[in-house]
């Protein structure tokens, strides 16, 4: 199929790339990668330009391995020598572990795959990949899809509806809707459903047909069975650390009203300073120096980054686990509780057989959750970061308020849960006791809003110092109590209708 004189193109390109590479050391691409570039520079100038901007194109893996430990951006200690002497090019990524990939296809004499997975990145970044597997995010697909209670929520939001004979009923699910809805963020299961032949400018080619793709959800199930997509925070092909450290990256999924971390951050003092000063911040430096490279924290600072003081002493280690500084699971379904021990939540079950980590009265099911001591250890790690910019009293008082907010919002959730249980018990609407969907009646939606939107928003505002409106009049305390009024009015109405006290 090679109808283009690739050798000439390769020669021109190699010279071009050597000039382009402004990295001080001399680097070279593999011959295979130069071959990819010979066609793809024309086919996908966007992809190639972005790769040219990446560190992957500027340094060889072997050179990168020699950096001092705090500056190192590759964490694997054993990397195949064939990968060490060249840049990380198209071929180096798209050909890794070909035998494990159901999406592998023959392409110009090479066995390649489109979806470069965490398992492939692990060749050079094994620490990040291992840590990420302990992050709730990497299990976000099955934590949602394999949970029977959450299934009911998915149905009531995504499925088709049908009205007839004075009844509204929930109809069928369709996967294309789910890919755009819940699974956009949680991740799809990408499956190879066949292969297709396409006519291109370079001749006929065979490509895999991928169902559930494109998708960059954090818990995507990949064709090599690995979990997650590193691209959710490291958009290709520049894979820049700067992007990952800026809060916009996280805002794609953490926006709300159920998960409003970004909105809260945006209106916090931290977000305010970030917006005013970020042009002076140095977002690409490794390690990241607090006070010098930045003066206000972003999401990454508090949750993930390796941070050092101006004299290079380590304040926090880098983590892709993202929860080893979190003592709580603030996101309550329906109650907030200590953080789960395992990121895979599929075994969790309460005494009533529901797949959630609290009882319906809010008691945590402790055997699935971290201990008080572990909560303390994680809280100290987080505080350790704050304490470099704040006094310990400021920080301690902040977390005392957070503990109080968790208690108060859980209490309100319990009051609303007692009411919805009375609706169910009296048969006014059908829900959990009847084995029916607990999210598909108006009063059930009102109850759901108490915890899903308003208790969660209030806690996020409290945790991330955006204590203004998101915890009060915009999706906060005002709205929670408003739901209580609605529920009690409806309950009184039904009681009267059915002659109950
Ligand atoms: C002779 C030209 C040529 C060479 C050499 C070449 N490709 Fe391609 N490649 C194509 C064409 C044409 C397409 C189809 C583009 C499209 O459909 O938009 C393609 C598509 C792809 C895709 C996308 C497949 C999909 O299903 O979405 C990937 C990934 C890819 N090439 C990687 C590579 C890599 C890696 C190399 C080097 C090992 C390489 N290509 C070498 C011509 C080439
Ligand atoms: C939820 C967002 C998120 C996801 C998903 C994610 N990362 Fe990161 N990554 C970050 C952040 C934030 C940083 C910056 C850390 C810092 O400042 O020290 C980072 C930094 C890195 C770095 C640079 C390390 C260094 O020493 O400079 C590498 C390499 C990396 N990530 C690899 C990966 C790999 C591989 C995956 C997939 C398993 C992945 N990341 C998934 C957010 C993410
Ligand atoms: C560091 C590893 C890495 C390198 C180097 C790399 N890719 Fe990719 N590539 C990826 C990842 C990750 C994806 C995203 C797949 C997904 O998860 O959807 C991707 C996606 C693609 C796609 C499909 C994306 C789309 O929008 O259709 C093409 C085509 C592609 N790469 C071509 C190339 C070419 C050409 C080069 C060399 C210039 C290259 N890649 C270098 C990791 C890499
Ligand atoms: C063959 C080895 C190799 C593979 C495979 C690889 N990387 Fe890298 N990665 C590197 C090297 C080398 C660097 C640059 C190190 C340096 O500059 O010191 C790097 C740097 C990075 C950085 C930091 C960029 C910055 O701006 O500081 C991120 C993020 C990253 N890689 C993500 C990924 C992801 C995601 C994948 C998989 C899709 C991947 N890498 C696959 C070798 C690799
Ligand atoms: C815009 C991105 C996004 C979409 C779309 C989305 N979610 Fe989420 N979801 C999140 C985030 C972010 C979290 C984690 C929040 C946190 O940790 O504070 C989450 C967590 C959850 C959890 C908690 C899982 C656990 O850990 O127990 C459930 C349940 C959930 N989502 C249900 C859904 C349902 C049902 C849909 C579709 C109707 C959906 N989500 C759509 C971003 C999203
Ligand atoms: C593509 C969507 C997406 C992006 C981008 C994203 N997240 Fe998430 N995040 C999620 C989902 C979904 C969950 C919940 C997973 C679950 O509960 O099963 C989550 C969970 C989390 C958690 C809880 C992890 C744990 O183990 O307790 C933290 C913390 C978090 N995200 C922070 C971030 C930060 C910081 C960024 C940006 C650097 C980010 N996320 C980017 C979707 C995303
Ligand atoms: C000043 C530090 C700080 C910043 C900045 C920050 N967070 Fe947080 N975040 C926290 C604290 C503190 C908690 C609660 C800690 C605990 O569990 O004890 C938290 C909790 C979370 C959780 C876990 C919620 C849950 O359901 O368990 C997520 C998700 C999250 N943050 C995402 C983000 C995102 C996204 C951003 C940026 C838009 C961000 N954070 C900015 C400090 C911060
Ligand atoms: C890199 C420095 C830095 C870090 C790290 C940091 N902060 Fe801040 N924070 C600031 C600055 C600067 C202000 C603005 C102070 C002022 O104007 O008085 C601020 C403001 C605040 C406010 C006041 C919000 C308001 O508007 O009333 C709270 C609360 C707060 N931080 C809590 C925390 C907590 C908790 C942590 C750790 C989880 C933390 N900060 C980490 C720099 C930081």
GROMACS .gro file of N, CA, C and O in nm, residues 3 56 58 87 96 145 207 212 265 325 340 369 385 416 429 452 490:
model
   68
    3UNK      N    1   0.220   0.383  -0.137
    3UNK     CA    2   0.228   0.449  -0.265
    3UNK      C    3   0.304   0.581  -0.255
    3UNK      O    4   0.325   0.650  -0.352
   56UNK      N    5   0.721   1.413   2.537
   56UNK     CA    6   0.745   1.282   2.475
   56UNK      C    7   0.830   1.294   2.348
   56UNK      O    8   0.901   1.202   2.311
   58UNK      N    9   1.054   1.536   2.296
   58UNK     CA   10   1.172   1.620   2.318
   58UNK      C   11   1.286   1.551   2.390
   58UNK      O   12   1.394   1.607   2.404
   87UNK      N   13   1.280   0.881   2.119
   87UNK     CA   14   1.171   0.959   2.180
   87UNK      C   15   1.051   0.867   2.197
   87UNK      O   16   1.049   0.753   2.150
   96UNK      N   17   0.235  -0.078   2.193
   96UNK     CA   18   0.268  -0.148   2.318
   96UNK      C   19   0.170  -0.260   2.351
   96UNK      O   20   0.049  -0.244   2.333
  145UNK      N   21  -2.234   0.107   3.730
  145UNK     CA   22  -2.317   0.019   3.647
  145UNK      C   23  -2.353  -0.112   3.717
  145UNK      O   24  -2.459  -0.169   3.695
  207UNK      N   25  -0.971  -0.118   0.978
  207UNK     CA   26  -0.970  -0.061   1.114
  207UNK      C   27  -1.072  -0.133   1.203
  207UNK      O   28  -1.173  -0.182   1.153
  212UNK      N   29  -1.880   0.236   2.207
  212UNK     CA   30  -1.853   0.306   2.333
  212UNK      C   31  -1.735   0.401   2.321
  212UNK      O   32  -1.680   0.446   2.422
  265UNK      N   33  -1.490   2.592   4.402
  265UNK     CA   34  -1.353   2.642   4.392
  265UNK      C   35  -1.349   2.778   4.323
  265UNK      O   36  -1.279   2.870   4.366
  325UNK      N   37  -0.533   1.170   5.077
  325UNK     CA   38  -0.543   1.290   5.160
  325UNK      C   39  -0.690   1.314   5.201
  325UNK      O   40  -0.723   1.419   5.252
  340UNK      N   41  -1.425   0.488   5.188
  340UNK     CA   42  -1.419   0.341   5.176
  340UNK      C   43  -1.275   0.290   5.171
  340UNK      O   44  -1.185   0.359   5.122
  369UNK      N   45  -1.520   0.062   5.571
  369UNK     CA   46  -1.471   0.200   5.572
  369UNK      C   47  -1.341   0.212   5.652
  369UNK      O   48  -1.313   0.130   5.740
  385UNK      N   49  -0.045   2.048   5.397
  385UNK     CA   50  -0.035   2.137   5.281
  385UNK      C   51  -0.086   2.275   5.319
  385UNK      O   52  -0.019   2.376   5.297
  416UNK      N   53  -3.535   1.377   5.619
  416UNK     CA   54  -3.608   1.359   5.493
  416UNK      C   55  -3.628   1.210   5.464
  416UNK      O   56  -3.730   1.169   5.409
  429UNK      N   57  -4.671   0.585   4.800
  429UNK     CA   58  -4.594   0.562   4.676
  429UNK      C   59  -4.516   0.433   4.698
  429UNK      O   60  -4.495   0.392   4.812
  452UNK      N   61  -2.872   1.443   4.716
  452UNK     CA   62  -2.789   1.439   4.595
  452UNK      C   63  -2.739   1.579   4.556
  452UNK      O   64  -2.623   1.595   4.519
  490UNK      N   65  -4.694   1.730   5.152
  490UNK     CA   66  -4.750   1.619   5.075
  490UNK      C   67  -4.791   1.504   5.167
  490UNK      O   68  -4.894   1.439   5.147
   0.00000   0.00000   0.00000
